[in-house]
PDB file of C-alpha atoms in Angstrom:
ATOM      1  CA  UNK A 997       0.000   0.000   0.000  1.00  0.00           C
ATOM      2  CA  UNK A 998       2.817   2.369   0.910  1.00  0.00           C
ATOM      3  CA  UNK A 999       4.579   1.521  -2.346  1.00  0.00           C
ATOM      4  CA  UNK A1000       1.419   2.329  -4.287  1.00  0.00           C
ATOM      5  CA  UNK A1001       1.024   5.669  -2.541  1.00  0.00           C
ATOM      6  CA  UNK A1002       4.683   6.434  -3.148  1.00  0.00           C
ATOM      7  CA  UNK A1003       4.284   5.744  -6.861  1.00  0.00           C
ATOM      8  CA  UNK A1004       1.209   7.962  -7.056  1.00  0.00           C
ATOM      9  CA  UNK A1005       3.020  10.728  -5.194  1.00  0.00           C
ATOM     10  CA  UNK A1006       6.011  10.410  -7.494  1.00  0.00           C
ATOM     11  CA  UNK A1007       3.731  10.628 -10.508  1.00  0.00           C
ATOM     12  CA  UNK A1008       2.049  13.758  -9.178  1.00  0.00           C
ATOM     13  CA  UNK A1009       5.410  15.394  -8.493  1.00  0.00           C
ATOM     14  CA  UNK A1010       6.701  14.452 -11.953  1.00  0.00           C
ATOM     15  CA  UNK A1011       3.571  15.857 -13.591  1.00  0.00           C
ATOM     16  CA  UNK A1012       3.891  19.049 -11.575  1.00  0.00           C
ATOM     17  CA  UNK A1013       7.508  19.470 -12.614  1.00  0.00           C
ATOM     18  CA  UNK A1014       6.561  18.896 -16.249  1.00  0.00           C
ATOM     19  CA  UNK A1015       3.784  21.491 -16.085  1.00  0.00           C
ATOM     20  CA  UNK A1016       6.110  23.984 -14.390  1.00  0.00           C
ATOM     21  CA  UNK A1017       8.736  23.438 -17.080  1.00  0.00           C
ATOM     22  CA  UNK A1018       6.084  23.870 -19.762  1.00  0.00           C
ATOM     23  CA  UNK A1019       5.823  27.555 -18.812  1.00  0.00           C
ATOM     24  CA  UNK A1020       9.136  27.998 -20.616  1.00  0.00           C
ATOM     25  CA  UNK A1021       9.331  24.815 -22.718  1.00  0.00           C
ATOM     26  CA  UNK A1022       6.988  22.874 -24.958  1.00  0.00           C
ATOM     27  CA  UNK A1023       4.827  20.351 -23.110  1.00  0.00           C
ATOM     28  CA  UNK A1024       5.164  17.964 -26.067  1.00  0.00           C
ATOM     29  CA  UNK A1025       8.370  17.642 -28.071  1.00  0.00           C
ATOM     30  CA  UNK A1026      10.303  19.719 -25.521  1.00  0.00           C
ATOM     31  CA  UNK A1027      13.763  18.615 -26.652  1.00  0.00           C
ATOM     32  CA  UNK A1028      14.643  19.475 -30.213  1.00  0.00           C
ATOM     33  CA  UNK A1029      16.864  21.357 -32.629  1.00  0.00           C
ATOM     34  CA  UNK A1030      15.773  23.754 -35.348  1.00  0.00           C
ATOM     35  CA  UNK A1031      17.476  24.423 -38.669  1.00  0.00           C
ATOM     36  CA  UNK A1032      17.279  26.520 -41.764  1.00  0.00           C
ATOM     37  CA  UNK A1033      16.763  24.418 -44.859  1.00  0.00           C
ATOM     38  CA  UNK A1034      15.369  23.976 -48.323  1.00  0.00           C
ATOM     39  CA  UNK A1035      12.538  21.885 -49.727  1.00  0.00           C
ATOM     40  CA  UNK A1036      13.174  20.644 -53.248  1.00  0.00           C
ATOM     41  CA  UNK A1037       9.935  19.509 -54.927  1.00  0.00           C
ATOM     42  CA  UNK A1038       9.578  17.512 -58.149  1.00  0.00           C
ATOM     43  CA  UNK A1039       6.041  16.234 -57.523  1.00  0.00           C
ATOM     44  CA  UNK A1040       4.281  12.922 -58.017  1.00  0.00           C
ATOM     45  CA  UNK A1041       3.995  13.029 -61.805  1.00  0.00           C
ATOM     46  CA  UNK A1042       0.216  13.434 -61.955  1.00  0.00           C
ATOM     47  CA  UNK A1043      -1.512  16.563 -60.573  1.00  0.00           C
ATOM     48  CA  UNK A1044      -2.696  16.323 -56.971  1.00  0.00           C
ATOM     49  CA  UNK A1045      -4.548  19.614 -56.607  1.00  0.00           C
ATOM     50  CA  UNK A1046      -1.931  21.029 -54.206  1.00  0.00           C
ATOM     51  CA  UNK A1047       0.347  23.781 -55.528  1.00  0.00           C
ATOM     52  CA  UNK A1048       3.162  22.768 -53.182  1.00  0.00           C
ATOM     53  CA  UNK A1049       3.339  19.306 -54.765  1.00  0.00           C
ATOM     54  CA  UNK A1050       2.307  20.164 -58.333  1.00  0.00           C
ATOM     55  CA  UNK A1051       4.799  22.962 -59.025  1.00  0.00           C
ATOM     56  CA  UNK A1052       8.417  21.751 -59.141  1.00  0.00           C
ATOM     57  CA  UNK A1053      10.736  24.167 -57.388  1.00  0.00           C
ATOM     58  CA  UNK A1054      12.830  24.979 -54.351  1.00  0.00           C
ATOM     59  CA  UNK A1055      11.443  26.646 -51.240  1.00  0.00           C
ATOM     60  CA  UNK A1056      13.155  27.924 -48.086  1.00  0.00           C
ATOM     61  CA  UNK A1057      12.048  26.113 -44.944  1.00  0.00           C
ATOM     62  CA  UNK A1058      12.506  26.153 -41.208  1.00  0.00           C
ATOM     63  CA  UNK A1059      12.575  22.653 -39.781  1.00  0.00           C
ATOM     64  CA  UNK A1060      12.683  21.176 -36.309  1.00  0.00           C
ATOM     65  CA  UNK A1061      13.503  17.632 -35.251  1.00  0.00           C
ATOM     66  CA  UNK A1062      12.550  16.582 -31.744  1.00  0.00           C
ATOM     67  CA  UNK A1063      11.780  13.989 -29.095  1.00  0.00           C
ATOM     68  CA  UNK A1064       8.076  13.822 -28.202  1.00  0.00           C
ATOM     69  CA  UNK A1065       8.287  13.052 -24.487  1.00  0.00           C
ATOM     70  CA  UNK A1066      11.844  14.219 -23.934  1.00  0.00           C
ATOM     71  CA  UNK A1067      13.089  10.782 -22.852  1.00  0.00           C
ATOM     72  CA  UNK A1068      16.836  10.444 -22.211  1.00  0.00           C
ATOM     73  CA  UNK A1069      19.098   9.430 -25.119  1.00  0.00           C
ATOM     74  CA  UNK A1070      19.111   5.687 -25.603  1.00  0.00           C
ATOM     75  CA  UNK A1071      15.427   5.295 -24.755  1.00  0.00           C
ATOM     76  CA  UNK A1072      12.652   5.042 -27.362  1.00  0.00           C
ATOM     77  CA  UNK A1073      10.435   8.063 -27.948  1.00  0.00           C
ATOM     78  CA  UNK A1074       7.888   9.314 -30.439  1.00  0.00           C
ATOM     79  CA  UNK A1075      10.158  11.469 -32.576  1.00  0.00           C
ATOM     80  CA  UNK A1076       8.977  14.416 -34.608  1.00  0.00           C
ATOM     81  CA  UNK A1077       9.789  16.502 -37.669  1.00  0.00           C
ATOM     82  CA  UNK A1078       8.154  19.910 -38.175  1.00  0.00           C
ATOM     83  CA  UNK A1079       8.587  21.731 -41.489  1.00  0.00           C
ATOM     84  CA  UNK A1080       7.589  25.345 -42.130  1.00  0.00           C
ATOM     85  CA  UNK A1081       7.581  26.167 -45.840  1.00  0.00           C
ATOM     86  CA  UNK A1082       8.142  29.831 -46.737  1.00  0.00           C
ATOM     87  CA  UNK A1083       7.501  31.663 -49.987  1.00  0.00           C
ATOM     88  CA  UNK A1084       4.633  32.349 -52.407  1.00  0.00           C
ATOM     89  CA  UNK A1085       3.655  28.691 -52.824  1.00  0.00           C
ATOM     90  CA  UNK A1086       2.973  28.492 -49.083  1.00  0.00           C
ATOM     91  CA  UNK A1087       0.914  31.661 -48.797  1.00  0.00           C
ATOM     92  CA  UNK A1088       1.916  33.226 -45.474  1.00  0.00           C
ATOM     93  CA  UNK A1089       3.524  29.998 -44.263  1.00  0.00           C
ATOM     94  CA  UNK A1090       2.780  26.305 -44.441  1.00  0.00           C
ATOM     95  CA  UNK A1091       3.397  24.104 -41.397  1.00  0.00           C
ATOM     96  CA  UNK A1092       3.681  20.333 -41.843  1.00  0.00           C
ATOM     97  CA  UNK A1093       4.057  18.144 -38.745  1.00  0.00           C
ATOM     98  CA  UNK A1094       5.152  14.509 -38.753  1.00  0.00           C
ATOM     99  CA  UNK A1095       5.610  11.881 -36.015  1.00  0.00           C
ATOM    100  CA  UNK A1096       7.266   8.483 -36.087  1.00  0.00           C
ATOM    101  CA  UNK A1097       4.673   5.956 -37.197  1.00  0.00           C
ATOM    102  CA  UNK A1098       4.223   2.454 -38.530  1.00  0.00           C
ATOM    103  CA  UNK A1099       4.546   1.515 -42.192  1.00  0.00           C
ATOM    104  CA  UNK A1100       1.450  -0.666 -42.614  1.00  0.00           C
ATOM    105  CA  UNK A1101      -1.948   0.267 -44.001  1.00  0.00           C
ATOM    106  CA  UNK A1102      -3.369   0.832 -40.501  1.00  0.00           C
ATOM    107  CA  UNK A1103      -0.222   1.373 -38.411  1.00  0.00           C
ATOM    108  CA  UNK A1104       0.780   4.394 -40.508  1.00  0.00           C
ATOM    109  CA  UNK A1105      -1.999   6.219 -38.644  1.00  0.00           C
ATOM    110  CA  UNK A1106      -0.537   5.416 -35.203  1.00  0.00           C
ATOM    111  CA  UNK A1107       2.442   7.070 -33.480  1.00  0.00           C
ATOM    112  CA  UNK A1108       5.271   4.642 -32.763  1.00  0.00           C
ATOM    113  CA  UNK A1109       8.288   5.074 -30.446  1.00  0.00           C
ATOM    114  CA  UNK A1110      11.667   4.792 -32.152  1.00  0.00           C
ATOM    115  CA  UNK A1111      15.304   4.744 -31.068  1.00  0.00           C
ATOM    116  CA  UNK A1112      16.845   6.412 -34.131  1.00  0.00           C
ATOM    117  CA  UNK A1113      16.060   9.522 -36.157  1.00  0.00           C
ATOM    118  CA  UNK A1114      16.648   7.590 -39.396  1.00  0.00           C
ATOM    119  CA  UNK A1115      13.081   6.336 -39.674  1.00  0.00           C
ATOM    120  CA  UNK A1116       9.635   7.069 -41.111  1.00  0.00           C
ATOM    121  CA  UNK A1117       7.670  10.104 -39.898  1.00  0.00           C
ATOM    122  CA  UNK A1118       4.035  10.311 -40.975  1.00  0.00           C
ATOM    123  CA  UNK A1119       1.231  12.860 -40.903  1.00  0.00           C
ATOM    124  CA  UNK A1120      -0.842  10.139 -39.139  1.00  0.00           C
ATOM    125  CA  UNK A1121      -4.061  11.506 -40.651  1.00  0.00           C
ATOM    126  CA  UNK A1122      -4.611  12.487 -44.298  1.00  0.00           C
ATOM    127  CA  UNK A1123      -4.536  15.882 -45.978  1.00  0.00           C
ATOM    128  CA  UNK A1124      -7.100  17.080 -48.510  1.00  0.00           C
ATOM    129  CA  UNK A1125      -6.069  18.939 -51.657  1.00  0.00           C
ATOM    130  CA  UNK A1126      -7.870  21.622 -53.631  1.00  0.00           C
ATOM    131  CA  UNK A1127      -9.493  19.009 -55.872  1.00  0.00           C
ATOM    132  CA  UNK A1128     -10.823  17.015 -52.914  1.00  0.00           C
ATOM    133  CA  UNK A1129      -8.157  14.338 -53.144  1.00  0.00           C
ATOM    134  CA  UNK A1130      -6.876  12.796 -49.911  1.00  0.00           C
ATOM    135  CA  UNK A1131      -3.139  12.372 -49.449  1.00  0.00           C
ATOM    136  CA  UNK A1132      -1.125  10.784 -46.658  1.00  0.00           C
ATOM    137  CA  UNK A1133       2.179  12.629 -46.253  1.00  0.00           C
ATOM    138  CA  UNK A1134       5.407  11.366 -44.743  1.00  0.00           C
ATOM    139  CA  UNK A1135       9.123  12.081 -44.542  1.00  0.00           C
ATOM    140  CA  UNK A1136      11.712   9.348 -44.399  1.00  0.00           C
ATOM    141  CA  UNK A1137      15.487   8.896 -44.660  1.00  0.00           C
ATOM    142  CA  UNK A1138      17.339   9.695 -47.850  1.00  0.00           C
ATOM    143  CA  UNK A1139      19.353   6.516 -48.366  1.00  0.00           C
ATOM    144  CA  UNK A1140      22.172   8.486 -50.005  1.00  0.00           C
ATOM    145  CA  UNK A1141      22.497  11.017 -47.183  1.00  0.00           C
ATOM    146  CA  UNK A1142      24.460  10.987 -43.957  1.00  0.00           C
ATOM    147  CA  UNK A1143      22.743   9.066 -41.135  1.00  0.00           C
ATOM    148  CA  UNK A1144      21.009  11.257 -38.541  1.00  0.00           C
ATOM    149  CA  UNK A1145      21.832   8.860 -35.695  1.00  0.00           C
ATOM    150  CA  UNK A1146      20.241   8.408 -32.286  1.00  0.00           C
ATOM    151  CA  UNK A1147      20.743  11.783 -30.621  1.00  0.00           C
ATOM    152  CA  UNK A1148      19.941  15.402 -31.355  1.00  0.00           C
ATOM    153  CA  UNK A1149      23.680  16.072 -31.307  1.00  0.00           C
ATOM    154  CA  UNK A1150      24.224  13.508 -34.068  1.00  0.00           C
ATOM    155  CA  UNK A1151      21.533  15.238 -36.151  1.00  0.00           C
ATOM    156  CA  UNK A1152      23.323  18.569 -35.697  1.00  0.00           C
ATOM    157  CA  UNK A1153      26.629  16.936 -36.684  1.00  0.00           C
ATOM    158  CA  UNK A1154      25.089  15.524 -39.867  1.00  0.00           C
ATOM    159  CA  UNK A1155      23.682  18.944 -40.770  1.00  0.00           C
ATOM    160  CA  UNK A1156      27.046  20.630 -40.178  1.00  0.00           C
ATOM    161  CA  UNK A1157      28.668  18.223 -42.641  1.00  0.00           C
ATOM    162  CA  UNK A1158      26.069  19.257 -45.242  1.00  0.00           C
ATOM    163  CA  UNK A1159      24.806  15.699 -45.336  1.00  0.00           C
ATOM    164  CA  UNK A1160      21.424  15.727 -43.559  1.00  0.00           C
ATOM    165  CA  UNK A1161      18.433  15.147 -45.825  1.00  0.00           C
ATOM    166  CA  UNK A1162      14.947  13.653 -45.655  1.00  0.00           C
ATOM    167  CA  UNK A1163      12.646  12.564 -48.465  1.00  0.00           C
ATOM    168  CA  UNK A1164       9.136  14.046 -48.693  1.00  0.00           C
ATOM    169  CA  UNK A1165       6.735  11.299 -49.780  1.00  0.00           C
ATOM    170  CA  UNK A1166       2.998  10.992 -50.366  1.00  0.00           C
ATOM    171  CA  UNK A1167       0.419   8.240 -50.829  1.00  0.00           C
ATOM    172  CA  UNK A1168      -3.149   8.130 -52.069  1.00  0.00           C
ATOM    173  CA  UNK A1169      -5.496   6.141 -49.849  1.00  0.00           C
ATOM    174  CA  UNK A1170      -3.766   2.987 -48.670  1.00  0.00           C
ATOM    175  CA  UNK A1171      -1.323   3.018 -51.595  1.00  0.00           C
ATOM    176  CA  UNK A1172       2.463   3.047 -51.298  1.00  0.00           C
ATOM    177  CA  UNK A1173       4.439   6.149 -50.445  1.00  0.00           C
ATOM    178  CA  UNK A1174       6.082   7.778 -53.455  1.00  0.00           C
ATOM    179  CA  UNK A1175       8.850  10.409 -53.355  1.00  0.00           C
ATOM    180  CA  UNK A1176       7.707  13.937 -54.145  1.00  0.00           C
ATOM    181  CA  UNK A1177      10.659  15.973 -52.914  1.00  0.00           C
ATOM    182  CA  UNK A1178      13.680  16.259 -50.676  1.00  0.00           C
ATOM    183  CA  UNK A1179      14.337  18.320 -47.534  1.00  0.00           C
ATOM    184  CA  UNK A1180      17.883  19.624 -47.098  1.00  0.00           C
ATOM    185  CA  UNK A1181      19.023  20.602 -43.601  1.00  0.00           C
ATOM    186  CA  UNK A1182      20.871  23.929 -43.372  1.00  0.00           C
ATOM    187  CA  UNK A1183      22.411  25.670 -40.384  1.00  0.00           C
ATOM    188  CA  UNK A1184      21.332  24.936 -36.829  1.00  0.00           C
ATOM    189  CA  UNK A1185      19.378  27.843 -35.324  1.00  0.00           C
ATOM    190  CA  UNK A1186      20.092  29.399 -31.906  1.00  0.00           C
ATOM    191  CA  UNK A1187      18.220  28.008 -28.905  1.00  0.00           C
ATOM    192  CA  UNK A1188      16.240  31.235 -28.516  1.00  0.00           C
ATOM    193  CA  UNK A1189      14.826  30.970 -32.033  1.00  0.00           C
ATOM    194  CA  UNK A1190      14.014  27.294 -31.478  1.00  0.00           C
ATOM    195  CA  UNK A1191      12.118  28.167 -28.291  1.00  0.00           C
ATOM    196  CA  UNK A1192      10.111  30.912 -30.014  1.00  0.00           C
ATOM    197  CA  UNK A1193       8.952  28.775 -32.935  1.00  0.00           C
ATOM    198  CA  UNK A1194       5.231  28.005 -32.766  1.00  0.00           C
ATOM    199  CA  UNK A1195       4.002  25.547 -35.384  1.00  0.00           C
ATOM    200  CA  UNK A1196       0.298  25.247 -36.162  1.00  0.00           C
ATOM    201  CA  UNK A1197      -0.628  22.648 -38.816  1.00  0.00           C
ATOM    202  CA  UNK A1198      -4.315  23.646 -38.731  1.00  0.00           C
ATOM    203  CA  UNK A1199      -4.112  27.437 -39.187  1.00  0.00           C
ATOM    204  CA  UNK A1200      -0.773  27.807 -40.997  1.00  0.00           C
ATOM    205  CA  UNK A1201      -1.830  25.944 -44.150  1.00  0.00           C
ATOM    206  CA  UNK A1202      -3.130  26.870 -47.614  1.00  0.00           C
ATOM    207  CA  UNK A1203      -6.643  25.874 -48.607  1.00  0.00           C
ATOM    208  CA  UNK A1204      -5.353  23.409 -51.224  1.00  0.00           C
ATOM    209  CA  UNK A1205      -3.402  21.191 -48.800  1.00  0.00           C
ATOM    210  CA  UNK A1206      -4.882  21.066 -45.320  1.00  0.00           C
ATOM    211  CA  UNK A1207      -5.353  18.411 -42.603  1.00  0.00           C
ATOM    212  CA  UNK A1208      -8.719  16.711 -42.290  1.00  0.00           C
ATOM    213  CA  UNK A1209     -10.972  15.329 -39.592  1.00  0.00           C
ATOM    214  CA  UNK A1210     -12.304  16.085 -36.147  1.00  0.00           C
ATOM    215  CA  UNK A1211      -9.143  14.829 -34.434  1.00  0.00           C
ATOM    216  CA  UNK A1212      -7.049  17.495 -36.161  1.00  0.00           C
ATOM    217  CA  UNK A1213      -9.715  20.146 -35.544  1.00  0.00           C
ATOM    218  CA  UNK A1214     -10.023  19.262 -31.857  1.00  0.00           C
ATOM    219  CA  UNK A1215      -6.293  19.861 -31.431  1.00  0.00           C
ATOM    220  CA  UNK A1216      -6.524  23.392 -32.829  1.00  0.00           C
ATOM    221  CA  UNK A1217      -7.312  25.069 -29.452  1.00  0.00           C
ATOM    222  CA  UNK A1218      -4.509  23.110 -27.782  1.00  0.00           C
ATOM    223  CA  UNK A1219      -1.890  24.567 -30.120  1.00  0.00           C
ATOM    224  CA  UNK A1220      -2.804  28.155 -29.249  1.00  0.00           C
ATOM    225  CA  UNK A1221      -3.228  27.504 -25.515  1.00  0.00           C
ATOM    226  CA  UNK A1222       0.067  25.644 -25.237  1.00  0.00           C
ATOM    227  CA  UNK A1223       1.957  28.298 -27.153  1.00  0.00           C
ATOM    228  CA  UNK A1224       0.494  31.155 -25.112  1.00  0.00           C
ATOM    229  CA  UNK A1225       1.230  29.215 -21.907  1.00  0.00           C
ATOM    230  CA  UNK A1226       4.954  29.076 -22.691  1.00  0.00           C
ATOM    231  CA  UNK A1227       5.100  32.651 -23.971  1.00  0.00           C
ATOM    232  CA  UNK A1228       5.373  31.929 -27.695  1.00  0.00           C
ATOM    233  CA  UNK A1229       3.391  33.866 -30.286  1.00  0.00           C
ATOM    234  CA  UNK A1230       0.668  31.610 -31.745  1.00  0.00           C
ATOM    235  CA  UNK A1231      -0.727  31.700 -35.258  1.00  0.00           C
ATOM    236  CA  UNK A1232      -3.347  34.293 -36.110  1.00  0.00           C
ATOM    237  CA  UNK A1233      -6.930  33.168 -35.375  1.00  0.00           C
ATOM    238  CA  UNK A1234      -8.492  31.486 -38.399  1.00  0.00           C
ATOM    239  CA  UNK A1235     -11.906  29.995 -37.721  1.00  0.00           C
ATOM    240  CA  UNK A1236     -12.356  29.211 -41.415  1.00  0.00           C
ATOM    241  CA  UNK A1237      -9.282  26.970 -41.378  1.00  0.00           C
ATOM    242  CA  UNK A1238     -10.472  25.158 -38.238  1.00  0.00           C
ATOM    243  CA  UNK A1239     -13.953  24.661 -39.703  1.00  0.00           C
ATOM    244  CA  UNK A1240     -12.506  23.472 -43.012  1.00  0.00           C
ATOM    245  CA  UNK A1241     -10.437  20.872 -41.200  1.00  0.00           C
ATOM    246  CA  UNK A1242     -13.398  19.645 -39.137  1.00  0.00           C
ATOM    247  CA  UNK A1243     -15.871  19.378 -42.009  1.00  0.00           C
ATOM    248  CA  UNK A1244     -13.576  17.805 -44.604  1.00  0.00           C
ATOM    249  CA  UNK A1245     -12.974  14.471 -42.896  1.00  0.00           C
TER     250      UNK A1245
END
């Protein structure tokens, strides 16, 4: 009985510490590194209805790679990749968020802990394009690039050697992922810039490539609340984007 109470007490203390830290750090994906970068797009061959994928080109990006729960190095965690596309094709900005996931027809929709950063990161839920088409997006290792390794420091080292890259891929329905572009890591950004970044994959998206479903829409308030809680500047309010996400499941 005493052991049980001790475990509960320890859990409460740990949760309290995490909440206290979240006033200055992200509650989810607290440990990460941000980089400048470039997204090179060649598309899927056939039109998708999304300008980002249908117009071959190069776009500046800000990207962040992170550990979801902030577990110590050597332990599995749900890892994440966040990509902010800049430039005319993105409108104001276009945020794409990916988490480590399975590779199967159903498991690609479920987050999966991983040891290494050289793995598959998926959007978990599909995106809808301007023509109504549904696409599942993912990023995965470039087999010809330098390995990212198991730690954030090894990712930084790969980027400094100009060898860190990820492939942007997409699938229709339950079909296979096909390469549509490549993400090149640039310079690592200072910790202050990393802390100030506030990604929002619901509001910071163009109308022709946006997330779908009630699960995505229900997370929209959490993004703004969490970012305000830690002192970051959230995305501008956009009820139309939230409604579009909720109604286009």
